[in-house]
Tab-separated table of C-alpha atoms in Angstrom:
chain	number	residue	atom	x	y	z
A	662	UNK	CA	38.346	24.988	37.944
A	663	UNK	CA	36.934	21.371	37.068
A	664	UNK	CA	39.937	20.210	34.947
A	665	UNK	CA	42.260	21.503	37.334
A	666	UNK	CA	40.604	18.898	39.962
A	667	UNK	CA	40.974	16.032	37.332
A	668	UNK	CA	43.862	16.615	36.722
A	669	UNK	CA	45.111	16.733	40.346
A	670	UNK	CA	43.062	13.628	41.367
A	671	UNK	CA	45.061	11.896	38.272
A	672	UNK	CA	48.194	12.675	39.584
A	673	UNK	CA	47.083	11.196	43.122
A	674	UNK	CA	45.914	8.203	41.890
A	675	UNK	CA	49.218	8.309	39.952
A	676	UNK	CA	50.978	8.286	42.732
A	677	UNK	CA	49.063	6.562	44.702
A	678	UNK	CA	50.151	3.378	42.441
A	679	UNK	CA	53.393	3.743	42.324
A	680	UNK	CA	53.625	3.852	45.902
A	681	UNK	CA	51.619	0.933	46.992
A	682	UNK	CA	53.229	-1.045	44.450
A	683	UNK	CA	56.854	-0.310	46.009
A	684	UNK	CA	54.661	-0.965	49.607
A	685	UNK	CA	53.620	-4.397	48.486
A	686	UNK	CA	57.578	-5.301	47.120
A	687	UNK	CA	58.778	-4.177	50.220
A	688	UNK	CA	55.890	-6.153	52.785
A	689	UNK	CA	57.128	-8.632	50.590
A	690	UNK	CA	53.432	-9.112	49.248
A	691	UNK	CA	55.304	-8.945	45.491
A	692	UNK	CA	58.425	-11.273	45.550
A	693	UNK	CA	61.692	-11.552	44.464
A	694	UNK	CA	61.679	-12.564	40.629
A	695	UNK	CA	57.894	-12.616	40.431
A	696	UNK	CA	55.611	-10.269	38.080
A	697	UNK	CA	53.063	-7.122	38.102
A	698	UNK	CA	49.910	-7.940	37.511
A	699	UNK	CA	49.140	-7.631	33.755
A	700	UNK	CA	48.720	-2.963	32.745
A	701	UNK	CA	45.406	-4.487	31.822
A	702	UNK	CA	44.468	-4.837	35.260
A	703	UNK	CA	46.698	-1.599	36.882
A	704	UNK	CA	44.348	0.391	34.683
A	705	UNK	CA	41.074	-0.923	36.391
A	706	UNK	CA	42.549	-1.680	40.171
A	707	UNK	CA	43.912	1.849	39.858
A	708	UNK	CA	41.767	3.337	37.431
A	709	UNK	CA	44.461	4.595	34.928
A	710	UNK	CA	45.349	4.857	31.266
A	711	UNK	CA	47.053	2.807	29.619
A	712	UNK	CA	50.262	5.676	29.084
A	713	UNK	CA	49.912	6.707	32.106
A	714	UNK	CA	50.385	3.113	34.056
A	715	UNK	CA	53.288	2.897	31.927
A	716	UNK	CA	54.552	6.230	32.983
A	717	UNK	CA	54.308	4.994	36.827
A	718	UNK	CA	55.782	1.933	35.515
A	719	UNK	CA	59.024	3.691	34.248
A	720	UNK	CA	59.523	5.435	37.448
A	721	UNK	CA	59.781	1.554	38.952
A	722	UNK	CA	62.370	0.701	36.728
A	723	UNK	CA	64.329	3.999	36.950
A	724	UNK	CA	64.302	3.329	40.801
A	725	UNK	CA	65.012	-0.203	40.661
A	726	UNK	CA	62.624	-1.759	41.530
A	727	UNK	CA	61.696	-4.181	38.811
A	728	UNK	CA	63.073	-4.840	35.106
A	729	UNK	CA	60.509	-4.706	32.299
A	730	UNK	CA	61.332	-7.584	29.825
A	731	UNK	CA	59.776	-7.200	26.474
A	732	UNK	CA	57.092	-9.026	26.043
A	733	UNK	CA	57.224	-11.640	29.128
A	734	UNK	CA	56.184	-8.366	31.626
A	735	UNK	CA	57.462	-6.415	34.451
A	736	UNK	CA	59.574	-8.605	36.672
A	737	UNK	CA	60.330	-7.616	40.967
A	738	UNK	CA	63.883	-7.263	40.825
A	739	UNK	CA	64.450	-5.394	44.914
A	740	UNK	CA	63.212	-4.921	48.088
A	741	UNK	CA	65.260	-2.247	48.879
A	742	UNK	CA	65.841	0.652	46.554
A	743	UNK	CA	67.358	3.116	48.703
A	744	UNK	CA	70.467	0.502	49.575
A	745	UNK	CA	71.086	0.100	45.683
A	746	UNK	CA	73.610	1.069	43.804
A	747	UNK	CA	72.216	2.323	39.525
A	748	UNK	CA	74.523	1.764	37.010
A	749	UNK	CA	73.702	2.382	33.253
A	750	UNK	CA	74.926	-0.042	31.181
A	751	UNK	CA	75.168	0.677	27.121
A	752	UNK	CA	75.142	-1.600	24.456
A	753	UNK	CA	74.335	-2.737	20.929
A	754	UNK	CA	70.792	-3.973	19.593
A	755	UNK	CA	72.992	-7.246	18.570
A	756	UNK	CA	74.574	-7.930	21.794
A	757	UNK	CA	72.084	-9.190	24.350
A	758	UNK	CA	71.736	-12.461	21.418
A	759	UNK	CA	75.924	-12.777	21.718
A	760	UNK	CA	76.393	-13.876	25.171
A	761	UNK	CA	72.598	-13.936	27.166
A	762	UNK	CA	72.879	-10.701	28.125
A	763	UNK	CA	69.771	-10.943	30.151
A	764	UNK	CA	70.464	-14.418	32.589
A	765	UNK	CA	74.462	-12.722	33.242
A	766	UNK	CA	72.821	-9.663	34.721
A	767	UNK	CA	70.324	-11.781	36.711
A	768	UNK	CA	73.150	-13.370	38.373
A	769	UNK	CA	74.703	-10.854	38.795
A	770	UNK	CA	71.762	-9.455	40.199
A	771	UNK	CA	71.795	-12.625	42.888
A	772	UNK	CA	75.680	-12.416	43.569
A	773	UNK	CA	75.249	-7.896	44.423
A	774	UNK	CA	72.360	-8.254	45.835
A	775	UNK	CA	73.378	-3.911	45.929
A	776	UNK	CA	73.956	-3.017	42.613
A	777	UNK	CA	71.773	-3.140	39.906
A	778	UNK	CA	72.305	-2.675	36.081
A	779	UNK	CA	70.263	-0.688	34.317
A	780	UNK	CA	69.943	-1.776	30.738
A	781	UNK	CA	70.262	0.258	28.076
A	782	UNK	CA	70.236	0.344	24.014
A	783	UNK	CA	71.808	2.105	21.873
A	784	UNK	CA	70.734	2.637	18.706
A	785	UNK	CA	73.088	0.525	15.590
A	786	UNK	CA	73.315	3.609	13.411
A	787	UNK	CA	76.269	6.161	14.518
A	788	UNK	CA	76.529	3.687	17.303
A	789	UNK	CA	80.511	5.620	18.272
A	790	UNK	CA	78.792	9.052	18.249
A	791	UNK	CA	76.357	7.812	20.648
A	792	UNK	CA	78.545	6.358	22.964
A	793	UNK	CA	80.629	9.775	23.099
A	794	UNK	CA	77.883	12.223	23.582
A	795	UNK	CA	75.971	9.434	26.722
A	796	UNK	CA	79.166	8.804	28.334
A	797	UNK	CA	80.036	12.754	28.211
A	798	UNK	CA	76.234	14.291	29.796
A	799	UNK	CA	77.029	11.285	31.901
A	800	UNK	CA	74.392	9.108	31.095
A	801	UNK	CA	76.608	6.117	31.058
A	802	UNK	CA	79.104	4.366	33.383
A	803	UNK	CA	79.609	1.076	31.243
A	804	UNK	CA	79.933	0.555	28.013
A	805	UNK	CA	80.152	-2.336	25.487
A	806	UNK	CA	82.178	-0.963	22.587
A	807	UNK	CA	84.469	-2.658	19.676
A	808	UNK	CA	88.507	-2.200	18.734
A	809	UNK	CA	86.774	0.172	16.068
A	810	UNK	CA	84.826	2.481	18.535
A	811	UNK	CA	87.467	2.267	20.141
A	812	UNK	CA	88.869	4.287	16.827
A	813	UNK	CA	86.590	6.991	16.606
A	814	UNK	CA	87.512	7.674	20.239
A	815	UNK	CA	91.684	8.001	19.588
A	816	UNK	CA	90.747	9.390	16.322
A	817	UNK	CA	88.912	12.643	17.710
A	818	UNK	CA	90.588	12.663	20.546
A	819	UNK	CA	87.795	11.770	23.301
A	820	UNK	CA	90.252	8.737	25.164
A	821	UNK	CA	90.206	10.803	28.652
A	822	UNK	CA	85.867	9.951	28.935
A	823	UNK	CA	87.263	6.346	29.471
A	824	UNK	CA	88.879	5.044	32.663
A	825	UNK	CA	91.991	3.330	32.764
A	826	UNK	CA	91.938	-0.063	33.415
A	827	UNK	CA	94.508	-3.487	35.167
A	828	UNK	CA	95.303	-5.338	32.510
A	829	UNK	CA	93.943	-8.938	32.756
A	830	UNK	CA	96.358	-11.080	32.372
A	831	UNK	CA	94.042	-14.308	32.453
A	832	UNK	CA	92.617	-12.459	28.800
A	833	UNK	CA	94.488	-13.576	25.591
A	834	UNK	CA	97.758	-11.101	25.356
A	835	UNK	CA	96.758	-10.185	21.300
A	836	UNK	CA	92.814	-8.420	22.621
A	837	UNK	CA	94.552	-6.104	24.715
A	838	UNK	CA	96.015	-4.285	21.992
A	839	UNK	CA	92.721	-3.249	20.639
A	840	UNK	CA	92.265	-0.816	23.762
A	841	UNK	CA	95.348	0.780	24.083
A	842	UNK	CA	96.628	4.095	23.879
A	843	UNK	CA	99.212	5.848	24.655
A	844	UNK	CA	100.360	3.206	26.972
A	845	UNK	CA	97.397	2.514	28.721
A	846	UNK	CA	94.602	0.303	28.669
A	847	UNK	CA	91.789	2.005	28.402
A	848	UNK	CA	88.739	-1.489	27.977
A	849	UNK	CA	88.691	-4.780	29.505
A	850	UNK	CA	89.137	-7.336	26.181
A	851	UNK	CA	85.191	-9.594	26.816
A	852	UNK	CA	84.732	-11.353	23.497
A	853	UNK	CA	86.278	-12.157	20.340
A	854	UNK	CA	85.730	-13.238	16.654
A	855	UNK	CA	88.711	-13.018	13.702
A	856	UNK	CA	86.257	-12.947	10.593
A	857	UNK	CA	85.913	-16.596	8.961
A	858	UNK	CA	83.649	-18.309	7.039
A	859	UNK	CA	80.614	-20.436	8.474
A	860	UNK	CA	79.559	-23.308	5.687
A	861	UNK	CA	76.559	-25.499	4.988
A	862	UNK	CA	78.303	-28.856	5.012
A	863	UNK	CA	75.104	-30.634	3.664
A	864	UNK	CA	75.288	-28.628	0.549
A	865	UNK	CA	78.858	-29.046	0.170
A	866	UNK	CA	77.661	-33.364	0.826
A	867	UNK	CA	75.293	-33.242	-2.033
A	868	UNK	CA	77.452	-31.344	-4.785
A	869	UNK	CA	80.124	-34.006	-3.910
A	870	UNK	CA	82.781	-31.155	-3.714
A	871	UNK	CA	85.938	-30.606	-0.553
A	872	UNK	CA	85.106	-28.546	2.141
A	873	UNK	CA	87.129	-25.773	2.770
A	874	UNK	CA	90.449	-25.504	4.261
A	875	UNK	CA	93.111	-23.358	5.030
A	876	UNK	CA	94.821	-24.090	1.559
A	877	UNK	CA	91.753	-22.088	0.064
A	878	UNK	CA	92.451	-19.219	-2.190
A	879	UNK	CA	89.909	-16.832	-3.031
A	880	UNK	CA	89.895	-18.742	-6.780
A	881	UNK	CA	89.583	-22.340	-4.523
A	882	UNK	CA	86.249	-20.074	-3.007
A	883	UNK	CA	85.438	-19.161	-6.230
A	884	UNK	CA	85.135	-22.340	-8.284
A	885	UNK	CA	83.544	-24.106	-5.340
A	886	UNK	CA	80.986	-22.039	-4.816
A	887	UNK	CA	80.169	-22.220	-8.353
A	888	UNK	CA	80.054	-25.810	-7.881
A	889	UNK	CA	77.606	-25.919	-5.445
A	890	UNK	CA	74.904	-23.436	-6.316
A	891	UNK	CA	72.036	-24.635	-7.527
A	892	UNK	CA	70.907	-21.714	-10.757
A	893	UNK	CA	67.275	-19.972	-9.404
A	894	UNK	CA	67.879	-22.013	-5.774
A	895	UNK	CA	71.219	-21.539	-4.109
A	896	UNK	CA	73.733	-18.628	-4.064
A	897	UNK	CA	77.958	-20.299	-3.556
A	898	UNK	CA	79.271	-17.351	-1.379
A	899	UNK	CA	77.572	-14.372	0.084
A	900	UNK	CA	78.799	-12.053	2.926
A	901	UNK	CA	78.142	-7.749	3.768
A	902	UNK	CA	80.106	-5.767	1.507
A	903	UNK	CA	79.521	-2.821	3.144
A	904	UNK	CA	80.600	-3.510	6.640
A	905	UNK	CA	84.097	-2.232	7.667
A	906	UNK	CA	84.697	-6.234	8.994
A	907	UNK	CA	84.745	-7.688	5.657
A	908	UNK	CA	85.491	-5.074	2.471
A	909	UNK	CA	88.835	-4.242	4.226
A	910	UNK	CA	90.089	-7.648	4.165
A	911	UNK	CA	90.700	-8.084	0.359
A	912	UNK	CA	93.462	-5.097	0.708
A	913	UNK	CA	94.618	-6.479	4.257
A	914	UNK	CA	95.354	-9.812	2.277
A	915	UNK	CA	97.700	-7.750	-0.349
A	916	UNK	CA	100.326	-7.445	2.570
A	917	UNK	CA	100.554	-3.591	1.484
A	918	UNK	CA	99.002	0.063	3.655
A	919	UNK	CA	97.925	3.022	2.001
A	920	UNK	CA	100.790	5.473	3.248
A	921	UNK	CA	100.994	8.763	1.638
A	922	UNK	CA	104.693	9.447	-0.215
A	923	UNK	CA	106.711	13.149	1.306
A	924	UNK	CA	104.736	14.981	-0.745
A	925	UNK	CA	101.169	13.610	0.806
A	926	UNK	CA	100.720	11.982	-2.309
A	927	UNK	CA	98.908	8.032	-2.611
A	928	UNK	CA	99.333	5.918	-5.268
A	929	UNK	CA	96.882	2.647	-5.402
A	930	UNK	CA	97.409	1.850	-9.538
A	931	UNK	CA	99.091	-0.702	-10.274
A	932	UNK	CA	99.957	-1.985	-6.862
A	933	UNK	CA	98.524	-5.390	-4.872
A	934	UNK	CA	95.541	-3.602	-2.804
A	935	UNK	CA	93.969	-3.532	-6.763
A	936	UNK	CA	94.526	-6.654	-6.598
A	937	UNK	CA	92.483	-7.666	-3.832
A	938	UNK	CA	90.110	-5.445	-4.042
A	939	UNK	CA	89.641	-6.897	-7.981
A	940	UNK	CA	88.919	-10.116	-6.424
A	941	UNK	CA	86.362	-9.162	-4.231
A	942	UNK	CA	85.220	-7.751	-7.384
A	943	UNK	CA	84.849	-10.769	-9.941
A	944	UNK	CA	83.144	-12.931	-7.253
A	945	UNK	CA	80.178	-9.988	-6.757
A	946	UNK	CA	79.910	-9.599	-10.356
A	947	UNK	CA	79.504	-13.786	-10.918
A	948	UNK	CA	75.513	-14.028	-11.114
A	949	UNK	CA	75.592	-17.466	-10.352
A	950	UNK	CA	77.725	-17.414	-7.003
A	951	UNK	CA	76.848	-14.119	-5.405
A	952	UNK	CA	73.344	-12.890	-5.425
A	953	UNK	CA	72.394	-9.726	-6.373
A	954	UNK	CA	70.545	-7.670	-3.703
A	955	UNK	CA	71.932	-4.994	-0.763
A	956	UNK	CA	71.717	-5.736	2.623
A	957	UNK	CA	70.719	-3.453	5.159
A	958	UNK	CA	73.112	-5.417	7.680
A	959	UNK	CA	74.821	-8.592	8.870
A	960	UNK	CA	71.129	-10.062	10.225
A	961	UNK	CA	69.708	-10.441	6.075
A	962	UNK	CA	72.460	-12.629	5.783
A	963	UNK	CA	71.988	-14.601	8.520
A	964	UNK	CA	68.957	-15.105	7.030
A	965	UNK	CA	69.663	-16.142	4.124
A	966	UNK	CA	72.406	-18.613	5.052
A	967	UNK	CA	69.021	-20.318	7.045
A	968	UNK	CA	66.592	-19.990	4.677
A	969	UNK	CA	70.057	-22.489	2.686
A	970	UNK	CA	69.873	-19.363	-0.302
A	971	UNK	CA	73.335	-19.225	0.745
A	972	UNK	CA	76.583	-22.351	0.861
A	973	UNK	CA	79.063	-20.273	1.882
A	974	UNK	CA	79.105	-16.802	4.510
A	975	UNK	CA	81.901	-14.623	5.565
A	976	UNK	CA	81.234	-14.319	9.120
A	977	UNK	CA	82.112	-13.972	12.622
A	978	UNK	CA	81.490	-16.624	15.597
A	979	UNK	CA	79.327	-13.506	17.042
A	980	UNK	CA	76.990	-14.278	14.132
A	981	UNK	CA	77.350	-18.695	14.329
A	982	UNK	CA	75.153	-17.600	17.390
A	983	UNK	CA	72.139	-17.127	14.868
A	984	UNK	CA	72.320	-20.832	13.670
A	985	UNK	CA	73.103	-23.265	16.918
A	986	UNK	CA	69.614	-23.460	17.135
A	987	UNK	CA	68.655	-24.384	13.527
A	988	UNK	CA	68.778	-27.499	13.292
A	989	UNK	CA	71.712	-26.771	10.404
A	990	UNK	CA	74.593	-28.697	9.590
A	991	UNK	CA	77.858	-25.687	9.303
A	992	UNK	CA	80.989	-25.750	10.610
A	993	UNK	CA	83.378	-23.186	9.391
A	994	UNK	CA	86.900	-22.716	8.103
A	995	UNK	CA	89.003	-20.147	7.857
A	996	UNK	CA	88.982	-17.272	4.914
A	997	UNK	CA	90.642	-17.987	1.524
A	998	UNK	CA	94.060	-16.440	1.313
A	999	UNK	CA	95.718	-14.112	-1.301
A	1000	UNK	CA	98.869	-12.535	-0.990
A	1001	UNK	CA	98.477	-13.914	2.804
A	1002	UNK	CA	96.185	-15.395	5.325
A	1003	UNK	CA	95.625	-12.005	7.111
A	1004	UNK	CA	92.340	-11.771	8.313
A	1005	UNK	CA	90.229	-9.318	11.001
A	1006	UNK	CA	90.702	-9.910	14.778
A	1007	UNK	CA	87.345	-8.075	16.003
A	1008	UNK	CA	87.054	-7.652	19.576
A	1009	UNK	CA	84.460	-6.269	21.465
A	1010	UNK	CA	85.646	-4.850	24.961
A	1011	UNK	CA	83.632	-2.939	28.476
A	1012	UNK	CA	85.015	0.600	28.994
A	1013	UNK	CA	84.380	2.845	32.650
A	1014	UNK	CA	82.948	5.987	32.135
A	1015	UNK	CA	86.029	8.388	33.654
A	1016	UNK	CA	83.277	11.100	35.166
A	1017	UNK	CA	80.784	8.087	36.467
A	1018	UNK	CA	79.543	9.129	40.026
A	1019	UNK	CA	79.373	5.179	40.651
A	1020	UNK	CA	82.935	4.036	39.339
A	1021	UNK	CA	83.810	1.615	42.121
A	1022	UNK	CA	80.711	0.226	41.227
A	1023	UNK	CA	81.179	-0.054	37.319
A	1024	UNK	CA	84.244	-1.708	38.554
A	1025	UNK	CA	83.324	-4.432	40.222
A	1026	UNK	CA	79.973	-4.895	37.376
A	1027	UNK	CA	83.397	-4.956	34.903
A	1028	UNK	CA	84.643	-7.193	36.802
A	1029	UNK	CA	82.518	-9.315	37.090
A	1030	UNK	CA	81.715	-9.774	33.173
A	1031	UNK	CA	85.593	-10.932	32.388
A	1032	UNK	CA	85.396	-13.144	36.108
A	1033	UNK	CA	85.294	-17.256	35.194
A	1034	UNK	CA	82.721	-17.692	36.094
A	1035	UNK	CA	81.015	-15.282	33.525
A	1036	UNK	CA	83.139	-15.953	30.492
A	1037	UNK	CA	82.504	-19.203	30.971
A	1038	UNK	CA	78.551	-18.681	30.800
A	1039	UNK	CA	78.992	-17.751	27.644
A	1040	UNK	CA	81.304	-20.814	26.161
A	1041	UNK	CA	78.865	-22.858	27.063
A	1042	UNK	CA	76.000	-21.399	25.203
A	1043	UNK	CA	76.304	-18.784	23.042
A	1044	UNK	CA	78.589	-20.199	20.260
A	1045	UNK	CA	81.087	-16.413	20.683
A	1046	UNK	CA	84.298	-16.352	22.022
A	1047	UNK	CA	84.639	-15.257	25.628
A	1048	UNK	CA	88.780	-12.921	26.428
A	1049	UNK	CA	89.074	-15.299	28.936
A	1050	UNK	CA	91.897	-18.534	27.278
A	1051	UNK	CA	90.578	-20.790	30.209
A	1052	UNK	CA	87.037	-20.572	30.040
A	1053	UNK	CA	87.232	-20.534	25.773
A	1054	UNK	CA	89.691	-23.188	25.761
A	1055	UNK	CA	87.193	-25.351	28.117
A	1056	UNK	CA	86.541	-28.869	27.185
A	1057	UNK	CA	83.054	-30.721	28.629
A	1058	UNK	CA	79.297	-32.175	27.875
A	1059	UNK	CA	78.195	-29.519	25.450
A	1060	UNK	CA	74.857	-28.190	25.787
A	1061	UNK	CA	73.899	-26.796	22.223
A	1062	UNK	CA	75.444	-27.511	18.735
A	1063	UNK	CA	79.016	-26.809	17.937
A	1064	UNK	CA	80.585	-26.875	14.791
A	1065	UNK	CA	82.807	-29.873	15.033
A	1066	UNK	CA	86.161	-26.657	13.572
A	1067	UNK	CA	85.388	-24.399	16.584
A	1068	UNK	CA	88.374	-24.766	17.772
A	1069	UNK	CA	90.201	-23.583	14.718
A	1070	UNK	CA	90.705	-20.089	16.138
A	1071	UNK	CA	93.045	-20.754	18.222
A	1072	UNK	CA	95.762	-22.317	15.287
A	1073	UNK	CA	95.209	-19.086	13.000
A	1074	UNK	CA	95.977	-16.633	15.274
A	1075	UNK	CA	99.112	-15.785	13.301
A	1076	UNK	CA	96.704	-14.226	10.831
A	1077	UNK	CA	94.760	-11.777	13.577
A	1078	UNK	CA	94.922	-8.385	12.321
A	1079	UNK	CA	93.903	-5.338	13.200
A	1080	UNK	CA	92.743	-3.106	10.335
A	1081	UNK	CA	94.634	-0.247	11.452
A	1082	UNK	CA	97.717	-1.276	9.726
A	1083	UNK	CA	96.166	-0.350	6.597
A	1084	UNK	CA	97.836	2.210	7.789
A	1085	UNK	CA	93.838	4.443	7.287
A	1086	UNK	CA	92.238	5.718	10.249
A	1087	UNK	CA	88.012	6.263	10.494
A	1088	UNK	CA	87.068	8.678	8.593
A	1089	UNK	CA	89.565	7.824	5.844
A	1090	UNK	CA	87.875	4.750	5.662
A	1091	UNK	CA	84.364	6.464	5.404
A	1092	UNK	CA	85.596	8.796	2.915
A	1093	UNK	CA	86.877	6.055	0.293
A	1094	UNK	CA	84.242	2.998	1.088
A	1095	UNK	CA	81.526	4.521	-1.393
A	1096	UNK	CA	84.435	4.549	-3.993
A	1097	UNK	CA	85.686	1.073	-3.469
A	1098	UNK	CA	81.897	0.079	-2.883
A	1099	UNK	CA	81.005	0.963	-6.487
A	1100	UNK	CA	84.056	-0.289	-8.002
A	1101	UNK	CA	83.880	-3.387	-7.179
A	1102	UNK	CA	79.709	-3.460	-7.765
A	1103	UNK	CA	81.103	-2.972	-11.454
A	1104	UNK	CA	80.364	0.821	-11.495
A	1105	UNK	CA	83.830	2.220	-12.065
A	1106	UNK	CA	86.701	0.513	-14.197
A	1107	UNK	CA	89.821	0.072	-12.552
A	1108	UNK	CA	92.024	3.529	-14.176
A	1109	UNK	CA	88.814	5.714	-13.113
A	1110	UNK	CA	88.165	3.886	-9.534
A	1111	UNK	CA	92.288	4.478	-9.120
A	1112	UNK	CA	92.386	7.840	-9.552
A	1113	UNK	CA	89.480	8.507	-7.465
A	1114	UNK	CA	91.033	6.444	-4.725
A	1115	UNK	CA	94.333	8.612	-5.124
A	1116	UNK	CA	91.955	11.698	-5.262
A	1117	UNK	CA	90.312	11.545	-2.554
A	1118	UNK	CA	93.220	10.022	-0.252
A	1119	UNK	CA	95.399	13.024	-1.067
A	1120	UNK	CA	92.976	16.053	-0.308
A	1121	UNK	CA	92.545	14.266	2.876
A	1122	UNK	CA	96.074	14.792	3.442
A	1123	UNK	CA	96.125	17.833	2.565
A	1124	UNK	CA	93.677	19.241	4.407
């Protein structure tokens, strides 16, 4: 009996805390933009444990009264939650730093006080599957997705989950291709980047080596990387090998596609496709150029560059943001060429859940994110390329370090290619990636590799 009474008192104190904080926000005692007392102060005031305090704060977050800012506190964002519409926005963990998301959301809330955007970070691993699951369950109203994520929706016949959107003529037209299916645009292009080189200019000056330019072949890069490398100190070139946006470039630059013959069989032996992968292999197996290191993700590559352990990396404009406040003197260049100078185009878009019960408000949010105001904010405060041409090409007083060749992206537009131009779907890329990693890492010889790759692709076709 005593236990039941204690539980009742505990629940009453929790409800009292939630209602008290609601009232203090309503009557202005806690103003919009101010922070709640610390969790320890709330524990003393309401005589509750830390876990109970956090449960109560989570209720206020879900209702749209406050927002939790990691390592800072709980900020008041609403004086009338009953009038607010909550939009749930799903994104990957790297997304906020690419565009300064918190600042943009704060400005959105100021401009649209009756709409609250609830940010939901999704796990980076299995991101496409998570997107599909959350959309299907109606948990998310708007999602961030890349062209690779969108291809997953096509391959799994789930594009019907995404709402049709109108084409925005102010966006770079070549970006729309990434999110079109059966004549419909299913996501609004938001930001983009080609795969490029980023290099430490000081390393090249010290080694008295010419900086990369658009005429470079992979052989030129290998020679330069050998010259700037310093044994046991600095490596010449590096990138995250397993990335779907890196190793396929060596095949893409062959100018060939992986397509079956009339019998459904694939042939790769003796083709330019394999020559491209052999170039990749030659660089990786050069210990004076490429560090023998297993990276977990792009963040590991950025860390090596920041520590000046690597002189050149293959990367994107997105990841340049890790260096903008570093003090490093870095610049960018097109990736080297093989049979052609093609590079992969990575496009990130915003899609609306067709099942959303707040679809009109979700559309307002997407319109705001793709407006000139927001796109210009991204251009001025980050190194990310906004999808809107006018914003991306803005020139004025810079507030951050920007590489001298930042506008190089305009000159290499004809080289932009979608990964789908290799002729493979998502499942095929997954099935062949291990074999390709084994070959370029020197585990398999070329004969065994070609036979194995042809067998895997042909078996997929038969299934």
